[in-house]
Each structure stands twice: as C-alpha cells, then as structure tokens.
XYZ file of C-alpha atoms in Angstrom:
616
model
C 0.234 -0.034 -0.087
C 1.257 3.497 -0.854
C 1.035 6.243 1.763
C 0.501 9.846 0.489
C 1.759 11.903 3.045
C 0.465 15.681 2.991
C 3.466 18.257 2.672
C 2.223 19.963 5.554
C 2.770 16.895 7.698
C 6.148 16.385 6.523
C 6.971 20.168 7.225
C 5.681 19.524 10.896
C 7.771 16.514 11.129
C 10.973 18.370 9.964
C 10.031 21.519 12.552
C 9.439 18.691 15.487
C 12.507 16.786 14.860
C 15.779 18.862 16.220
C 18.576 17.882 13.899
C 21.288 18.502 16.546
C 19.181 15.988 18.924
C 18.865 13.526 16.137
C 22.382 13.615 14.748
C 23.682 13.217 18.715
C 22.430 9.732 18.880
C 24.723 8.688 16.254
C 27.630 11.277 16.517
C 29.462 12.891 19.301
C 28.900 16.666 18.538
C 30.834 19.539 20.133
C 29.983 23.346 19.572
C 31.892 25.069 17.140
C 31.178 28.638 16.552
C 27.522 28.807 15.788
C 27.684 25.303 14.596
C 28.207 21.598 15.975
C 30.955 19.535 14.743
C 31.776 15.870 15.021
C 33.484 12.761 13.110
C 31.363 12.166 9.880
C 29.363 8.803 10.082
C 29.562 8.494 6.293
C 33.234 8.128 5.743
C 36.278 7.391 8.014
C 38.192 10.229 9.438
C 40.369 11.284 12.139
C 39.865 15.033 12.227
C 36.125 16.315 12.677
C 34.567 17.800 9.517
C 30.880 16.930 9.954
C 29.046 20.093 10.620
C 25.511 20.473 11.981
C 23.580 23.921 11.965
C 21.064 24.173 14.794
C 19.583 27.574 13.250
C 19.075 26.076 9.848
C 18.383 22.761 10.919
C 20.915 21.186 8.139
C 24.140 19.069 8.218
C 27.053 19.116 6.028
C 30.428 17.028 5.832
C 33.454 19.273 4.821
C 35.376 16.013 3.939
C 32.773 13.813 1.740
C 30.450 16.408 0.809
C 27.216 14.600 2.292
C 24.503 17.113 3.616
C 20.795 17.751 3.998
C 18.054 18.025 6.626
C 17.072 15.862 9.434
C 15.175 13.668 6.993
C 18.051 12.996 4.680
C 20.207 12.188 7.604
C 17.888 9.467 9.019
C 17.450 8.108 5.381
C 21.177 7.673 4.860
C 22.099 6.782 8.479
C 19.263 4.167 8.944
C 19.135 2.863 5.085
C 15.503 4.025 4.883
C 13.376 5.392 2.137
C 11.820 8.640 2.471
C 8.325 7.464 3.673
C 10.000 5.169 6.373
C 12.390 7.926 7.389
C 9.245 10.364 7.991
C 7.170 7.836 9.628
C 10.253 6.995 12.155
C 10.728 10.681 12.821
C 7.112 11.172 13.176
C 6.653 8.445 15.688
C 9.555 9.941 17.880
C 7.894 13.655 17.720
C 4.407 11.897 18.601
C 3.170 12.715 15.161
C 1.271 9.635 13.695
C 1.916 9.348 9.720
C -1.516 8.232 8.626
C -2.432 10.505 5.765
C -3.683 8.243 3.060
C -5.605 8.542 -0.368
C -8.886 6.810 0.635
C -10.924 5.716 3.471
C -10.224 1.849 2.590
C -6.367 2.652 2.746
C -6.704 4.586 6.120
C -8.371 1.549 7.536
C -6.019 -0.756 6.243
C -3.300 1.478 7.685
C -5.092 1.328 11.039
C -5.508 -2.497 11.078
C -1.562 -2.761 10.085
C -0.747 -0.495 13.121
C -2.884 -2.790 15.458
C -1.027 -5.746 14.245
C 2.360 -4.136 14.874
C 1.067 -3.435 18.409
C -0.190 -6.938 18.934
C 2.990 -8.375 17.704
C 4.991 -6.125 20.159
C 3.087 -7.231 23.054
C 3.478 -10.844 22.087
C 7.355 -10.339 21.527
C 7.477 -8.807 25.086
C 5.415 -11.909 26.306
C 7.586 -14.512 24.546
C 10.705 -12.557 25.921
C 9.710 -12.352 29.689
C 8.798 -16.135 29.161
C 12.409 -16.929 28.238
C 14.303 -14.838 30.816
C 11.766 -14.982 33.922
C 12.694 -18.322 35.002
C 14.429 -21.495 34.347
C 12.817 -23.318 31.093
C 13.388 -25.654 28.171
C 13.881 -22.503 25.980
C 16.649 -21.071 28.040
C 18.356 -24.437 28.681
C 18.331 -24.823 24.795
C 19.780 -21.592 24.090
C 22.691 -22.063 26.742
C 23.375 -25.327 25.279
C 24.008 -23.556 21.781
C 26.044 -21.145 23.768
C 23.866 -18.211 23.039
C 24.814 -15.255 25.506
C 22.213 -13.273 27.489
C 23.267 -9.962 25.757
C 22.622 -11.678 22.439
C 19.149 -12.955 23.646
C 18.287 -9.318 24.300
C 19.781 -7.910 21.142
C 17.702 -10.095 18.934
C 14.729 -10.217 21.691
C 14.634 -13.938 21.637
C 11.605 -15.667 23.419
C 9.837 -18.967 24.533
C 6.582 -20.143 23.826
C 5.308 -22.256 26.715
C 4.189 -25.696 26.144
C 0.459 -24.606 26.718
C -2.246 -24.420 24.251
C -3.766 -21.049 25.048
C -1.029 -19.243 26.841
C -0.386 -16.248 24.417
C -4.142 -16.082 23.439
C -5.287 -15.789 26.999
C -2.554 -13.084 27.785
C -3.554 -10.832 24.698
C -7.174 -11.299 25.526
C -6.564 -9.899 29.009
C -4.766 -6.986 27.548
C -7.977 -6.063 25.722
C -7.457 -7.197 22.435
C -10.518 -8.854 20.536
C -10.165 -12.520 19.224
C -10.362 -11.474 15.598
C -7.647 -8.897 16.019
C -5.175 -11.677 17.421
C -6.483 -14.089 14.591
C -5.381 -11.150 11.971
C -2.022 -11.180 13.470
C -1.695 -14.902 12.847
C -0.705 -15.744 16.231
C -3.498 -18.168 16.985
C -5.428 -20.738 15.018
C -9.217 -21.510 15.138
C -10.314 -24.647 16.775
C -11.929 -27.182 14.362
C -13.896 -29.052 16.906
C -15.158 -26.469 19.307
C -15.454 -22.692 19.718
C -12.251 -20.997 20.640
C -8.617 -20.518 19.549
C -5.246 -21.910 20.375
C -1.598 -20.487 20.137
C 0.226 -21.123 16.827
C 3.718 -21.205 18.628
C 3.967 -23.959 21.443
C 7.042 -25.301 23.055
C 9.410 -23.402 20.870
C 12.212 -20.725 20.784
C 10.626 -17.608 19.324
C 12.561 -15.453 16.982
C 10.851 -11.920 16.462
C 11.021 -10.736 12.843
C 11.661 -7.072 12.800
C 11.584 -4.785 9.838
C 14.061 -2.232 8.973
C 11.811 0.578 10.882
C 11.888 -1.606 14.099
C 8.657 -2.918 13.993
C 7.781 -6.705 14.844
C 6.177 -7.944 11.563
C 6.124 -11.797 12.540
C 7.777 -14.766 14.306
C 9.809 -17.882 13.811
C 9.641 -20.729 16.096
C 12.058 -23.468 16.483
C 10.758 -26.853 17.858
C 12.364 -27.913 21.290
C 11.631 -31.577 20.897
C 12.806 -33.612 17.974
C 9.328 -35.332 17.289
C 7.821 -32.073 17.047
C 7.099 -31.022 13.663
C 7.701 -28.826 11.778
C 11.140 -28.190 13.125
C 10.692 -24.554 12.085
C 7.503 -22.626 12.038
C 6.875 -19.232 10.668
C 4.050 -16.794 10.933
C 1.567 -16.838 8.235
C 1.107 -14.203 5.491
C -0.570 -11.084 7.195
C -1.099 -7.515 6.015
C 2.274 -6.599 7.845
C 4.345 -9.815 6.987
C 5.358 -11.710 3.813
C 8.144 -14.099 4.253
C 9.416 -13.347 0.672
C 9.724 -9.702 1.297
C 11.802 -9.728 4.406
C 15.015 -10.710 5.721
C 15.830 -11.840 9.413
C 18.399 -9.661 10.925
C 18.391 -6.783 8.589
C 17.114 -4.411 11.090
C 20.459 -4.970 13.159
C 22.923 -5.395 10.218
C 21.763 -2.413 8.066
C 23.443 0.157 10.006
C 26.990 -1.579 9.308
C 25.953 -2.287 5.712
C 25.778 1.349 5.246
C 29.726 1.492 5.541
C 30.699 -2.177 4.471
C 28.288 -2.463 1.662
C 28.761 -6.452 1.950
C 26.047 -8.727 3.357
C 26.131 -12.468 4.221
C 22.916 -14.290 3.360
C 22.414 -17.415 5.467
C 19.579 -19.820 5.530
C 18.670 -19.968 9.382
C 17.845 -17.891 12.411
C 20.526 -19.426 14.541
C 23.250 -18.870 11.812
C 22.790 -15.026 12.035
C 22.635 -15.254 15.829
C 25.995 -17.317 16.221
C 27.686 -14.947 13.550
C 26.560 -11.782 15.329
C 27.486 -12.945 18.768
C 30.940 -13.461 17.448
C 31.478 -10.157 15.838
C 30.185 -10.831 12.297
C 27.158 -8.596 12.290
C 26.552 -8.207 8.462
C 24.673 -11.465 8.115
C 20.948 -11.872 7.429
C 18.578 -15.044 6.860
C 16.543 -15.365 3.875
C 13.554 -16.861 6.161
C 13.386 -19.819 3.953
C 15.533 -21.714 1.330
C 15.626 -19.750 -2.052
C 15.721 -15.916 -2.115
C 12.928 -13.958 -3.883
C 13.207 -10.921 -6.182
C 11.859 -8.674 -3.665
C 14.589 -9.912 -1.055
C 17.199 -9.417 -3.727
C 15.839 -5.854 -4.548
C 15.974 -5.132 -0.691
C 19.659 -6.459 -0.520
C 20.491 -4.460 -3.413
C 19.382 -1.293 -1.542
C 21.735 -1.886 1.257
C 24.814 -3.669 -0.272
C 26.942 -3.814 -3.213
C 28.437 -7.260 -2.515
C 26.186 -10.375 -1.449
C 27.784 -13.336 -0.098
C 25.676 -16.415 -0.166
C 26.320 -18.684 2.476
C 23.684 -21.631 2.433
C 24.026 -25.091 3.704
C 26.428 -27.454 1.739
C 23.730 -30.067 1.298
C 22.024 -30.636 -1.907
C 18.711 -28.768 -0.899
C 21.330 -25.811 0.027
C 22.887 -25.956 -3.321
C 19.661 -25.655 -5.159
C 18.538 -22.673 -3.264
C 21.785 -21.035 -3.818
C 21.486 -21.294 -7.589
C 18.052 -19.959 -7.480
C 19.189 -17.068 -5.118
C 22.320 -16.551 -7.447
C 19.988 -16.147 -10.497
C 17.690 -13.597 -8.666
C 20.718 -11.721 -7.220
C 22.182 -11.379 -10.469
C 19.054 -9.963 -12.214
C 18.888 -7.082 -9.749
C 22.517 -6.158 -10.312
C 24.249 -7.578 -7.099
C 27.872 -8.626 -7.282
C 27.138 -11.967 -6.014
C 29.769 -14.574 -4.342
C 29.120 -17.862 -3.130
C 30.690 -19.494 0.291
C 31.209 -23.230 -0.338
C 32.024 -24.613 3.172
C 34.813 -26.996 3.741
C 35.084 -26.754 7.465
C 31.561 -27.552 8.567
C 28.101 -27.905 7.174
C 26.743 -24.445 7.886
C 27.823 -20.950 9.294
C 26.469 -21.902 12.741
C 28.632 -24.987 13.272
C 31.654 -23.450 11.705
C 31.798 -20.412 13.704
C 30.767 -21.995 16.898
C 33.301 -24.806 16.731
C 36.054 -23.492 14.536
C 35.699 -19.908 15.304
C 35.675 -16.495 13.594
C 38.830 -16.772 11.751
C 37.983 -20.093 10.130
C 34.608 -18.475 8.982
C 36.425 -15.399 7.531
C 38.901 -17.383 5.733
C 35.821 -19.502 3.943
C 34.473 -16.092 3.032
C 37.721 -15.275 1.527
C 37.486 -18.291 -0.724
C 34.075 -17.689 -2.066
C 33.477 -18.245 -5.531
C 31.932 -16.018 -8.336
C 28.561 -17.101 -9.815
C 30.114 -18.812 -12.902
C 33.110 -20.621 -11.030
C 30.350 -21.803 -8.619
C 28.377 -23.142 -11.384
C 31.640 -24.738 -12.972
C 32.391 -26.292 -9.478
C 29.065 -27.883 -9.320
C 29.292 -29.466 -12.917
C 32.727 -30.780 -12.159
C 31.375 -32.742 -9.375
C 28.883 -34.445 -11.633
C 31.631 -35.575 -14.219
C 34.874 -37.432 -14.009
C 37.318 -35.438 -15.666
C 40.069 -38.186 -15.527
C 38.280 -39.907 -18.540
C 37.748 -38.691 -22.280
C 33.956 -39.143 -21.895
C 33.838 -37.390 -18.612
C 35.520 -34.327 -19.949
C 33.491 -34.246 -23.146
C 30.205 -34.184 -21.061
C 31.600 -31.578 -18.838
C 32.596 -29.487 -21.511
C 29.096 -29.678 -23.177
C 27.608 -28.903 -19.701
C 29.521 -25.919 -19.012
C 29.250 -24.559 -22.679
C 25.571 -24.104 -21.863
C 26.512 -22.235 -18.741
C 29.025 -20.138 -20.642
C 26.392 -19.243 -23.368
C 24.290 -17.191 -20.877
C 27.235 -14.776 -20.328
C 26.766 -11.458 -22.003
C 30.239 -10.372 -22.228
C 32.414 -11.838 -24.917
C 35.487 -10.915 -22.795
C 34.289 -12.840 -19.928
C 33.374 -15.991 -22.217
C 36.819 -15.696 -23.484
C 38.482 -15.911 -20.333
C 36.547 -18.988 -19.247
C 37.021 -20.728 -22.359
C 40.721 -20.462 -22.000
C 40.715 -21.741 -18.433
C 38.625 -24.776 -19.103
C 40.561 -25.595 -22.351
C 43.538 -26.057 -20.147
C 41.681 -28.045 -17.571
C 40.000 -30.490 -19.883
C 42.760 -30.427 -22.750
C 40.017 -29.478 -25.646
C 40.930 -26.821 -27.905
C 39.495 -23.479 -27.343
C 37.974 -23.378 -30.903
C 36.045 -26.598 -30.212
C 34.625 -25.150 -26.965
C 33.645 -21.886 -28.864
C 32.050 -23.881 -31.367
C 30.127 -25.825 -28.802
C 28.903 -22.514 -27.385
C 28.101 -20.581 -30.411
C 27.759 -23.318 -33.119
C 29.213 -22.780 -36.500
C 28.109 -19.156 -36.725
C 30.023 -18.230 -33.573
C 31.678 -15.399 -35.209
C 28.507 -13.626 -35.862
C 26.929 -14.645 -32.687
C 28.268 -11.916 -30.332
C 27.268 -9.273 -32.688
C 23.737 -10.452 -32.588
C 23.951 -10.767 -28.679
C 25.161 -7.396 -28.129
C 23.442 -4.775 -30.165
C 24.823 -1.326 -30.275
C 23.240 0.937 -27.775
C 23.228 4.066 -30.042
C 21.926 3.346 -33.648
C 21.089 5.256 -36.676
C 17.377 5.154 -35.850
C 15.587 8.190 -34.578
C 12.994 6.406 -32.491
C 13.099 3.266 -30.220
C 10.381 0.717 -29.858
C 7.464 1.266 -27.549
C 8.830 -1.196 -25.178
C 12.197 0.300 -25.200
C 10.855 3.794 -24.573
C 9.406 2.728 -21.379
C 12.306 0.832 -19.646
C 15.720 1.462 -18.508
C 17.145 -1.240 -20.764
C 20.275 0.784 -21.710
C 20.646 2.507 -18.383
C 20.149 5.907 -20.342
C 20.875 8.804 -18.281
C 20.096 12.507 -19.084
C 23.247 14.735 -20.014
C 24.079 17.183 -17.457
C 24.786 20.673 -18.317
C 28.653 21.215 -19.043
C 28.723 24.855 -19.262
C 29.367 26.683 -15.906
C 29.612 30.111 -14.883
C 33.484 30.781 -15.591
C 33.670 33.661 -13.379
C 32.488 31.635 -10.328
C 34.730 28.935 -11.188
C 37.662 31.394 -11.567
C 36.811 32.889 -8.045
C 36.714 29.437 -6.440
C 40.188 28.830 -8.053
C 41.629 32.119 -6.900
C 40.366 31.353 -3.367
C 41.838 27.834 -3.294
C 45.066 29.252 -4.070
C 44.738 31.914 -1.401
C 43.952 29.073 0.976
C 47.010 27.002 -0.104
C 49.997 29.488 1.249
C 50.802 32.905 1.716
C 52.991 33.144 -1.416
C 49.792 32.693 -3.395
C 47.903 35.033 -1.532
C 50.285 37.801 -1.931
C 50.287 36.904 -5.760
C 46.565 37.296 -5.601
C 46.654 40.796 -4.066
C 49.103 41.993 -6.619
C 47.057 40.853 -9.482
C 43.585 41.717 -8.163
C 44.124 45.035 -6.296
C 40.722 46.883 -6.972
C 38.636 43.632 -7.575
C 35.804 42.571 -5.339
C 34.403 38.968 -5.328
C 31.158 38.853 -7.276
C 29.721 36.256 -4.994
C 29.121 37.609 -1.502
C 30.113 34.257 0.206
C 33.253 34.301 -1.699
C 34.106 37.856 -0.720
C 33.416 36.820 3.020
C 35.725 33.861 2.720
C 38.350 36.046 1.040
C 37.997 38.674 3.744
C 38.414 35.927 6.326
C 41.649 34.736 4.572
C 43.040 38.357 4.542
C 42.543 38.617 8.502
C 43.956 34.988 8.923
C 47.348 35.999 7.213
C 47.316 39.281 8.771
C 46.926 38.099 12.129
C 48.547 34.495 12.351
C 50.553 34.470 8.998
C 48.595 31.014 8.348
C 45.189 29.724 7.521
C 43.208 27.710 10.052
C 40.386 26.122 8.360
C 38.519 25.157 11.449
C 38.709 28.777 12.740
C 37.278 30.101 9.219
C 34.560 27.120 9.389
C 33.432 28.258 12.879
C 32.476 31.642 11.379
C 30.713 30.382 8.549
C 27.037 28.969 8.428
C 26.178 25.544 6.997
C 25.422 26.883 3.581
C 28.858 28.556 3.408
C 30.386 25.776 4.720
C 29.222 23.915 1.677
C 30.586 26.358 -0.588
C 33.988 26.329 1.340
C 33.833 22.700 0.546
C 33.535 23.176 -3.230
C 36.348 25.803 -3.073
C 38.570 23.097 -1.176
C 37.794 20.428 -4.083
C 38.852 22.580 -7.030
C 42.003 20.731 -8.501
C 44.900 22.946 -9.651
C 48.003 21.601 -10.620
C 50.983 22.468 -8.608
C 53.282 22.627 -11.371
C 51.330 25.612 -12.860
C 50.033 27.514 -10.321
C 51.075 30.853 -11.661
C 49.533 29.917 -15.183
C 46.450 28.824 -13.324
C 46.176 32.243 -11.370
C 46.853 34.302 -14.667
C 43.927 32.141 -16.272
C 41.546 32.850 -13.435
C 42.286 36.503 -13.257
C 41.854 36.651 -17.070
C 38.412 34.892 -16.490
C 37.259 37.325 -13.932
C 38.462 40.065 -16.250
C 36.688 38.885 -19.233
C 33.475 38.563 -17.086
C 34.062 42.159 -15.744
C 34.505 43.463 -19.184
C 31.557 41.636 -20.827
C 29.342 42.918 -17.897
C 30.377 46.394 -18.780
C 30.018 45.802 -22.476
C 26.312 44.504 -22.111
C 25.642 47.448 -19.928
C 26.953 50.137 -22.518
C 24.899 48.305 -25.334
C 21.916 48.410 -23.316
C 22.367 52.217 -22.530
C 23.218 52.868 -26.306
C 19.963 51.148 -27.341
C 17.746 53.221 -25.242
C 19.610 56.422 -26.309
C 19.588 55.717 -29.988
C 15.868 55.237 -29.901
C 15.324 58.820 -29.061
C 14.534 61.211 -32.242
C 15.344 64.627 -30.832
C 18.723 64.122 -28.977
C 20.126 66.799 -26.980
C 24.001 67.774 -27.275
C 24.629 66.061 -23.958
C 22.888 63.022 -25.130
C 25.081 62.860 -28.302
C 28.133 63.454 -26.296
C 27.082 60.668 -24.019
C 26.588 58.194 -27.013
C 30.054 59.189 -28.293
C 31.611 58.457 -24.952
C 29.817 54.984 -24.742
C 30.903 54.443 -28.209
C 34.730 55.148 -27.194
C 34.350 53.053 -24.020
C 32.813 50.166 -26.165
C 35.585 50.182 -28.618
C 38.169 50.122 -25.864
C 36.394 46.987 -24.156
C 36.170 45.171 -27.448
C 40.267 45.802 -27.775
C 40.675 44.426 -24.233
C 38.579 41.365 -24.718
C 40.723 40.619 -27.964
C 43.835 40.384 -25.871
C 42.413 38.055 -23.480
C-alpha cells in the first residue's frame, strides 16, 4: 500500500525533529562557533569535518560532501526510504503518519498498526517467558552457547508448552479475538469454539523490519518429534516471508559502510555469527531468495555473499538465489564450506577466523556453477571431459560479455585438454563469429526512435546529459580562493594581481576577507577557525572551493587564467551595460547635445572594451 503524506505533515515532522538531537544519537557533537562539529558517520576520518547547523537544521560534511536536513540524515544513517524516515521521525515526535488516499487505505493502515502493536506485545510476552525463570527454551539456548546480551539484542523468546497461553494473555490485554487471529498468532479450533496458540514449546525469533517494528515470528521446536522443526508466522497484512530478511534491522547500520552482506539460511546462523562479531549477516526466512528480497539487499549492499548449507537442498537454493541476485545487479559470491555444514557450526566450533577464511575463498557465480558441474563428471576420462565441456558450454552461453566468455574458455581448455576453438563452437555453433554481434546490439543506432517497449524501460541505462557549461567567473573565483587558502605566497600574488577587484559572489567575498584577516593576524590559515565563522550553506561553498583541482606545477599560469576569466567577465558585463544604454539612447528622435556627447563617450568605451577582450 502506498501512503501519500501531506506536505504540511512532512514540514511538521521537520519542525519538531531537532537535527542536533537526532544526529547526537549517532555522532558525538561539540559546539564550534554557531554550529556543531563531529566525526562524519558516512566516511572514515580522524579530524572532525561533519558540521550540524542548529539554526538552519541542516548538516554538511566538509570531508565527503554529504549534506541535507534531518530526514535526509535518518534516510542515509538508517538506510530508509523517504516515507519510512518520515514515519520514524514522526513517531519519535509524537506525530502519527497516517495520511492516506482513501478511507479503505486509512482503515488498512489502522489495521496494520494494530497488528504491529499486538506483535510487539506478543514479543514482550515471549521474551519475559524466556528470561523470567528456568525453562526448556533457556536451557536450549545455553546449550547452543547463546549469551544473555545476544538474547536481548535479538529479542529472543520462549513459547510455553500450553495451548492458550499467549491467546489468554492478549485477550486480558484488551485485544479482540478477531484481531489476534488477524496477526496470525492463533488458530481457530476445528472441533469447538475458541482458538489456540500457533507457537507452543518453541524458541521464538521475532522478525523485525528495518523501521524497528515486529512483523512476524519464527519458532524452533524444542523436541525432536515436534513437527515442523521451524514454523513461521503466516502471511498477514504486515508480514510476507518472501519480502523480508531476518536480522536486517540489526545489520543495516553496518551495511551502510561495508556494503557487504552475508545471506544465510537460518535464524541461528545469524545469531551465532552476530555474537562472534560478524554482524552483517541476514537470513532469507526460507530456502531460496525471492526477487523482493534481492531488491531489498541491493538497496543496502553492493556485494552479497550467499552462505547456504552445503547439502543438496542448500545448493539448489543457492543457484536459484544467485540468479535472482544477478538479475537485480548485485555482485554475488558463493561461500562453499569446507570446515562444516553451515555457518552456525563453523563459527561455533572452529571460530571466527575459520569462517572469515571461508568467506575469502568465496566463488563467483560462474565459478560456482563450474564447480557443481565438475562434481557430476569424471575429468580423468575422455567421456567425462566431453560431457563436462558440453554442460559448461551451456552455462557460458548465458554470459553477455565476450571478454568473460573468452577468459573462461581459455581456463576450461587447459583443464579438459580440449581446444578453445572446439569449446567456442560448442557454445556458439558454426555461426559463432557472428553470434556476439547479434547478442550485443549497439546502444546507439542510426534510428531516430526506439520501440514502445524500449521507450518505457531503462534497458540501456540511459541518463540525461548534465549541462557542461558553468559560470566561468564563479569557477575562477573559487580557483583563486583555493590558491589563497593554499599558502601565503599565493595569497600575495593574488593581492598584487587583483588590487581593485571584489568577488562577485558575496560568500566568496566573505571567505576572501577571512583569509586576509587570517594571514594578517596569524600568517597562516586555520580552516577550522574559518568554518566556525560560517553557516552551514557557506561551509558547503567552502567545501566546493577546497575540491577545486589545480596542478602544483602550473599554479602561476592557473592564477593568470583565473584573473583573465574574471577580467573577461567584468568586461563582458560592462559591454552589456553600455550596449543596453546605447539602444535606449539611439531610439530617441530629438537628442540633446549632452545625449549625443554621451553616445560618443559610450562608443569610445565600447571600442576600448572590445580591444581588451581581444587580448584575453
């Protein structure tokens, strides 16, 4: 369901969400002039360059250039989309984001919030059951070496071995039976009236989305004969197994920096890895990844390591997941375990280093497929090598890059002792030399129009061209300021060459004055001192000045070029003013002697400007 939030409500969230308070939850801020300063959370740095303006409610990093308002900050920090960020901030500010486009959607929104509320109450109930006293669930987790802080971190719980324990608890809390049913926590009895708990005698794993809401539960049986071994919440209006990932709510903060995620099969894999310091793992809540889950992963990570169990079911799930991840553009690697059957077993018995070593040996998608095909054929026999080559040719045929195909053909040719030519014929057939041309059509053709289908897709990843022309004088001013900031010698050259010039941009003029005062008082530049006297918008401009690239070997020539650019701008401006005045005066029919004299004077000035422009 899409939520349409009124702009006025968004503005209210901004107004009631103090950016200094919000940022302080993530960054240690110190007062610096009219602003606050701290270490940037978006890139690694030792010297603070992250500035927050309380007055303008904006942030800007002088180091990496990131900037925006409180909503942008939460989106970036928590890896949320705009709606989720506004909703999260709204909840903290006591504003309920429930503006929807129809009565039906509003009712659905209210029902979803009710299920979130019931799920949260159930999660607390399960958690208190687990830690309140000795019980089978707590004993099981101790046997699995799960520590108390990990139990708290993931909100683990215990469903007692009773038929109506949770249902009775929720009814006493005031929830109606149909509401508890809609959350998927209970089932209707078939023989008589009433309901019974879905989860009984199980370890409970709350499934929490990226905004911190409990959307469903997973339950692990505590007795071997109890089936199924793992049980998940059913599909509800807030939970869809194929659209969520277990542990992403915890992993997502780290993913914002590392951009690498490990996908495992089970809840305990995630928990065991996290407890031992590998916190960028998530579970797919089933066997094979769905496209929705792959898209979610792509939003948070650039690299995806698939670390499913090594059994046949795990291999099948891995292959399906790899195809889906490849479709959404993820850089995929496959972990093939040699030290144990799954991540939980390896890291628990062999330790963190062994697991990380397994990660380092991860295979690319094609290498993984090749390894699976190798297991099916005996490469010590001619027949086995032929069958292997035919099977792997079908895999290589799916590759879009001729370079990639060529590299693998060379590799396989050596391994199976079959010529590259024969393998290429197997891949492309007798028309192999023409095949790549057919497979890879040129993006730009002589046709003026594309098909209807291509017009409405991003098939060729076409991006609009950005304007290449910039205001030359502003670029020149920034270049001059960059040289002035660099050292006192450059500053003295600028003073000599620009004796009467004042910077056109008022912020440039302000920064130039600060530079002048700094050299006069301290004979050096203290960039922090300058930043403390600027507001957040001016700091962003200073950041752009510092980014200007000037070759150290040609600073004198660069300065001359910048001065000429500024002079040219000044002359062009004067030329335009004169031409405008001349047009006005020439339109007059009966000109006075003074007006005629003024026209002559303007013409002389214009001729002089044109001569000066020729020499620039």
